[in-house]
mmCIF file of C-alpha atoms in Angstrom:
data_model
loop_
_atom_site.group_PDB
_atom_site.id
_atom_site.type_symbol
_atom_site.label_atom_id
_atom_site.label_comp_id
_atom_site.label_asym_id
_atom_site.label_seq_id
_atom_site.Cartn_x
_atom_site.Cartn_y
_atom_site.Cartn_z
ATOM 1 C CA MET K 284 -3.349 6.161 -18.587
ATOM 2 C CA SER K 285 -0.939 4.674 -21.104
ATOM 3 C CA THR K 286 -1.708 1.423 -22.902
ATOM 4 C CA VAL K 287 1.092 -0.398 -21.100
ATOM 5 C CA ASP K 288 -0.162 0.798 -17.693
ATOM 6 C CA ALA K 289 -3.719 -0.221 -18.548
ATOM 7 C CA LEU K 290 -2.679 -3.686 -19.704
ATOM 8 C CA ARG K 291 -0.382 -4.188 -16.739
ATOM 9 C CA GLY K 292 -3.284 -3.251 -14.466
ATOM 10 C CA LEU K 293 -5.588 -5.806 -16.096
ATOM 11 C CA ILE K 294 -3.027 -8.566 -15.595
ATOM 12 C CA LEU K 295 -2.266 -7.653 -12.002
ATOM 13 C CA ALA K 296 -5.971 -7.337 -11.188
ATOM 14 C CA GLY K 297 -6.488 -10.930 -12.318
ATOM 15 C CA ARG K 298 -8.426 -10.171 -15.513
ATOM 16 C CA TYR K 299 -5.896 -12.388 -17.274
ATOM 17 C CA ALA K 300 -4.488 -15.350 -15.357
ATOM 18 C CA SER K 301 -1.097 -17.001 -15.729
ATOM 19 C CA GLY K 302 -0.940 -18.754 -19.092
ATOM 20 C CA ASP K 303 -3.867 -16.843 -20.607
ATOM 21 C CA ARG K 304 -3.453 -15.852 -24.253
ATOM 22 C CA LEU K 305 -3.200 -12.112 -24.956
ATOM 23 C CA GLY K 306 -4.551 -11.502 -28.439
ATOM 24 C CA GLU K 307 -3.707 -8.144 -29.970
ATOM 25 C CA VAL K 308 -7.126 -7.700 -31.605
ATOM 26 C CA GLU K 309 -9.063 -8.506 -28.436
ATOM 27 C CA LEU K 310 -6.804 -6.289 -26.314
ATOM 28 C CA ALA K 311 -7.137 -3.405 -28.754
ATOM 29 C CA GLU K 312 -10.926 -3.641 -28.486
ATOM 30 C CA THR K 313 -10.823 -3.907 -24.691
ATOM 31 C CA LEU K 314 -8.465 -0.950 -24.293
ATOM 32 C CA GLY K 315 -9.976 1.161 -27.058
ATOM 33 C CA VAL K 316 -6.747 1.611 -28.994
ATOM 34 C CA SER K 317 -5.180 0.350 -32.222
ATOM 35 C CA ARG K 318 -3.014 -2.756 -32.402
ATOM 36 C CA THR K 319 0.252 -0.791 -32.586
ATOM 37 C CA PRO K 320 0.226 0.505 -28.965
ATOM 38 C CA VAL K 321 -0.967 -2.933 -27.829
ATOM 39 C CA ARG K 322 2.003 -4.548 -29.571
ATOM 40 C CA ASP K 323 4.371 -2.029 -27.967
ATOM 41 C CA ALA K 324 2.793 -2.611 -24.549
ATOM 42 C CA LEU K 325 3.207 -6.371 -24.857
ATOM 43 C CA ARG K 326 6.899 -5.939 -25.650
ATOM 44 C CA GLN K 327 7.332 -3.694 -22.611
ATOM 45 C CA LEU K 328 5.573 -6.189 -20.355
ATOM 46 C CA GLN K 329 7.707 -8.959 -21.801
ATOM 47 C CA ALA K 330 10.773 -6.997 -20.672
ATOM 48 C CA GLU K 331 9.212 -6.704 -17.192
ATOM 49 C CA GLY K 332 8.631 -10.447 -16.970
ATOM 50 C CA LEU K 333 4.841 -10.270 -17.018
ATOM 51 C CA VAL K 334 4.313 -11.490 -20.575
ATOM 52 C CA GLU K 335 5.838 -14.208 -22.740
ATOM 53 C CA ILE K 336 5.891 -13.700 -26.522
ATOM 54 C CA THR K 337 6.569 -16.683 -28.784
ATOM 55 C CA ALA K 338 7.047 -16.526 -32.557
ATOM 56 C CA ASN K 339 3.956 -17.744 -34.452
ATOM 57 C CA ARG K 340 2.073 -18.285 -31.184
ATOM 58 C CA GLY K 341 1.633 -14.744 -29.909
ATOM 59 C CA ALA K 342 1.640 -13.471 -26.340
ATOM 60 C CA LYS K 343 0.437 -14.933 -23.058
ATOM 61 C CA VAL K 344 0.691 -14.080 -19.393
ATOM 62 C CA MET K 345 3.918 -15.503 -18.016
ATOM 63 C CA GLU K 346 3.722 -18.803 -16.146
ATOM 64 C CA TYR K 347 6.185 -19.720 -13.402
ATOM 65 C CA PRO K 348 6.870 -23.323 -12.332
ATOM 66 C CA ARG K 349 6.461 -24.047 -8.632
ATOM 67 C CA ALA K 350 10.212 -24.565 -8.221
ATOM 68 C CA ASP K 351 10.876 -21.087 -9.612
ATOM 69 C CA LEU K 352 8.332 -19.540 -7.256
ATOM 70 C CA GLU K 353 9.936 -21.350 -4.316
ATOM 71 C CA THR K 354 13.291 -19.889 -5.335
ATOM 72 C CA ILE K 355 11.835 -16.392 -5.741
ATOM 73 C CA PHE K 356 10.391 -16.474 -2.224
ATOM 74 C CA GLU K 357 13.689 -17.709 -0.775
ATOM 75 C CA LEU K 358 15.576 -14.909 -2.538
ATOM 76 C CA ARG K 359 13.022 -12.317 -1.460
ATOM 77 C CA ALA K 360 13.228 -13.484 2.159
ATOM 78 C CA GLY K 361 16.973 -12.964 2.123
ATOM 79 C CA ILE K 362 17.013 -9.662 0.261
ATOM 80 C CA GLU K 363 13.943 -8.055 1.837
ATOM 81 C CA GLY K 364 15.054 -9.340 5.230
ATOM 82 C CA LEU K 365 18.285 -7.418 4.686
ATOM 83 C CA ALA K 366 16.308 -4.333 3.615
ATOM 84 C CA ALA K 367 14.270 -4.502 6.836
ATOM 85 C CA ARG K 368 17.457 -4.937 8.877
ATOM 86 C CA ARG K 369 19.054 -1.878 7.294
ATOM 87 C CA ALA K 370 15.857 0.148 7.657
ATOM 88 C CA ALA K 371 15.707 -0.603 11.386
ATOM 89 C CA ALA K 372 19.275 0.628 11.738
ATOM 90 C CA THR K 373 18.752 3.898 9.861
ATOM 91 C CA ALA K 374 15.097 4.982 10.139
ATOM 92 C CA THR K 375 14.113 8.146 11.957
ATOM 93 C CA GLU K 376 11.147 8.378 14.306
ATOM 94 C CA GLN K 377 9.170 9.998 11.481
ATOM 95 C CA ASP K 378 10.069 7.127 9.135
ATOM 96 C CA ALA K 379 8.941 4.555 11.689
ATOM 97 C CA GLU K 380 5.705 6.410 12.362
ATOM 98 C CA ARG K 381 4.899 6.544 8.653
ATOM 99 C CA LEU K 382 5.533 2.791 8.330
ATOM 100 C CA HIS K 383 3.187 2.180 11.253
ATOM 101 C CA GLU K 384 0.487 4.370 9.672
ATOM 102 C CA VAL K 385 0.733 2.480 6.379
ATOM 103 C CA ALA K 386 0.558 -0.875 8.197
ATOM 104 C CA VAL K 387 -2.517 0.167 10.189
ATOM 105 C CA THR K 388 -4.276 1.540 7.097
ATOM 106 C CA LEU K 389 -3.452 -1.670 5.221
ATOM 107 C CA GLY K 390 -5.129 -3.613 8.015
ATOM 108 C CA GLU K 391 -8.261 -1.468 7.807
ATOM 109 C CA HIS K 392 -8.584 -2.110 4.073
ATOM 110 C CA ALA K 393 -7.856 -5.822 4.547
ATOM 111 C CA ARG K 394 -10.774 -6.083 6.977
ATOM 112 C CA ARG K 395 -12.990 -4.513 4.302
ATOM 113 C CA HIS K 396 -11.605 -6.936 1.690
ATOM 114 C CA ASP K 397 -10.455 -4.005 -0.445
ATOM 115 C CA LEU K 398 -7.653 -5.872 -2.203
ATOM 116 C CA ASP K 399 -6.760 -3.054 -4.605
ATOM 117 C CA ALA K 400 -5.936 -0.806 -1.648
ATOM 118 C CA VAL K 401 -4.156 -3.662 0.146
ATOM 119 C CA TYR K 402 -1.906 -4.255 -2.875
ATOM 120 C CA ARG K 403 -1.123 -0.549 -3.138
ATOM 121 C CA LEU K 404 -0.350 -0.127 0.567
ATOM 122 C CA ASN K 405 1.664 -3.346 0.694
ATOM 123 C CA ALA K 406 3.808 -2.066 -2.176
ATOM 124 C CA GLU K 407 4.208 1.312 -0.431
ATOM 125 C CA PHE K 408 5.283 -0.402 2.800
ATOM 126 C CA HIS K 409 7.869 -2.654 1.186
ATOM 127 C CA GLN K 410 9.193 0.119 -1.054
ATOM 128 C CA ALA K 411 9.616 2.371 1.987
ATOM 129 C CA LEU K 412 11.737 -0.278 3.697
ATOM 130 C CA VAL K 413 13.910 -0.614 0.604
ATOM 131 C CA ARG K 414 14.282 3.158 0.393
ATOM 132 C CA LEU K 415 15.252 3.348 4.065
ATOM 133 C CA GLY K 416 17.774 0.582 3.436
ATOM 134 C CA GLY K 417 19.591 3.088 1.259
ATOM 135 C CA SER K 418 20.970 0.663 -1.317
ATOM 136 C CA ALA K 419 20.342 0.885 -5.063
ATOM 137 C CA VAL K 420 21.563 -2.711 -5.374
ATOM 138 C CA LEU K 421 18.882 -3.878 -2.921
ATOM 139 C CA ALA K 422 16.222 -1.912 -4.773
ATOM 140 C CA GLN K 423 17.188 -3.339 -8.150
ATOM 141 C CA SER K 424 17.407 -6.889 -6.802
ATOM 142 C CA ILE K 425 13.972 -6.759 -5.195
ATOM 143 C CA SER K 426 12.400 -5.131 -8.252
ATOM 144 C CA SER K 427 13.534 -8.013 -10.430
ATOM 145 C CA LEU K 428 11.858 -10.535 -8.088
ATOM 146 C CA VAL K 429 8.395 -9.070 -7.555
ATOM 147 C CA HIS K 430 7.075 -8.647 -11.099
ATOM 148 C CA SER K 431 5.610 -12.135 -11.391
ATOM 149 C CA PRO K 432 1.845 -11.714 -11.793
ATOM 150 C CA VAL K 433 1.405 -14.724 -9.530
ATOM 151 C CA LEU K 434 3.386 -13.081 -6.729
ATOM 152 C CA LEU K 435 1.751 -9.713 -7.213
ATOM 153 C CA ARG K 436 -1.656 -11.340 -6.716
ATOM 154 C CA THR K 437 -0.595 -13.264 -3.611
ATOM 155 C CA TYR K 438 -3.335 -11.741 -1.465
ATOM 156 C CA SER K 439 -6.032 -13.330 -3.604
ATOM 157 C CA ALA K 440 -4.808 -16.704 -2.291
ATOM 158 C CA PHE K 441 -5.083 -15.676 1.380
ATOM 159 C CA ASP K 442 -7.778 -16.976 3.667
ATOM 160 C CA GLU K 443 -8.878 -14.921 6.680
ATOM 161 C CA GLU K 444 -6.186 -16.344 8.936
ATOM 162 C CA ALA K 445 -3.404 -15.701 6.418
ATOM 163 C CA MET K 446 -4.612 -12.141 5.853
ATOM 164 C CA ARG K 447 -4.650 -11.410 9.593
ATOM 165 C CA ARG K 448 -1.164 -12.868 9.921
ATOM 166 C CA SER K 449 0.102 -10.721 7.057
ATOM 167 C CA VAL K 450 -1.398 -7.563 8.575
ATOM 168 C CA ASP K 451 0.142 -8.418 11.962
ATOM 169 C CA HIS K 452 3.531 -8.911 10.299
ATOM 170 C CA HIS K 453 3.426 -5.425 8.782
ATOM 171 C CA ILE K 454 2.586 -3.874 12.147
ATOM 172 C CA GLU K 455 5.328 -5.877 13.875
ATOM 173 C CA ILE K 456 7.938 -4.937 11.270
ATOM 174 C CA ALA K 457 7.041 -1.276 11.819
ATOM 175 C CA ALA K 458 7.418 -1.823 15.573
ATOM 176 C CA ALA K 459 10.839 -3.393 15.081
ATOM 177 C CA VAL K 460 11.937 -0.449 12.936
ATOM 178 C CA ARG K 461 10.647 1.967 15.568
ATOM 179 C CA ALA K 462 12.603 0.037 18.221
ATOM 180 C CA GLY K 463 15.750 0.234 16.099
ATOM 181 C CA ASP K 464 16.138 -3.553 16.294
ATOM 182 C CA PRO K 465 17.624 -4.953 13.046
ATOM 183 C CA ASP K 466 17.490 -8.592 14.189
ATOM 184 C CA TRP K 467 13.782 -8.358 15.017
ATOM 185 C CA ALA K 468 12.911 -6.552 11.772
ATOM 186 C CA GLU K 469 14.775 -9.075 9.634
ATOM 187 C CA ALA K 470 13.274 -12.085 11.430
ATOM 188 C CA VAL K 471 9.694 -10.867 11.008
ATOM 189 C CA MET K 472 10.218 -9.960 7.354
ATOM 190 C CA ARG K 473 11.538 -13.438 6.619
ATOM 191 C CA ALA K 474 8.597 -15.018 8.472
ATOM 192 C CA HIS K 475 6.225 -12.728 6.560
ATOM 193 C CA LEU K 476 7.488 -13.894 3.185
ATOM 194 C CA PHE K 477 7.628 -17.574 4.103
ATOM 195 C CA SER K 478 4.064 -17.318 5.394
ATOM 196 C CA ALA K 479 2.998 -15.778 2.068
ATOM 197 C CA ARG K 480 4.769 -18.598 0.263
ATOM 198 C CA ALA K 481 2.775 -21.174 2.215
ATOM 199 C CA SER K 482 -0.500 -19.401 1.438
ATOM 200 C CA LEU K 483 0.267 -19.194 -2.267
ATOM 201 C CA LEU K 484 1.931 -22.559 -2.874
ATOM 202 C CA GLY K 485 0.542 -24.747 -0.097
ATOM 203 C CA PRO K 486 2.497 -27.227 2.025
ATOM 204 C CA ARG K 487 6.075 -27.897 0.958
ATOM 205 C CA GLU K 488 7.129 -31.367 -0.098
ATOM 206 C CA ARG K 489 8.914 -33.336 2.593
ATOM 207 C CA ARG K 490 12.551 -34.003 1.839
#
């Protein structure tokens, strides 16, 4: 595993929380490498939006204000809702069956509280929908929105009810794709993301 992959994995696994300092010496010791690959890895993760590097202050895990996270979820609901809509219009029976299998397996791991597997299967499910949507623009837009370490660790904020709801959403989205119903698929995807937003950020301020 490369140094950048190892460091990215530590951040996404919650070893380093948002705002935590990332010292080159400490990271080199943890990863068993010299400081040069650590420095290169930090620059790569800065480009991905996971790390912030400030002159004379070093690197830290990127922090996102609540307002930015609200905006990210709203954008994701629109873009991933469109991906689900397009997937429902174009997916084959085999595509729909594979989505269902991933959703069911995700649910099995969620019941065992195996969050590493849940993260992996969730990513596979959402990436499959984007692929079925058949748009490079959609893929690029979504990729730029999901790299926040806070968002990537959303499941750690879920209680039992939120986890069950999320699992049910995946199964229902797969059902909508199997039914070839774009409206249904888009509606559930939007509800799925707004539900995740509520679990991560709590109640919204009344306006």
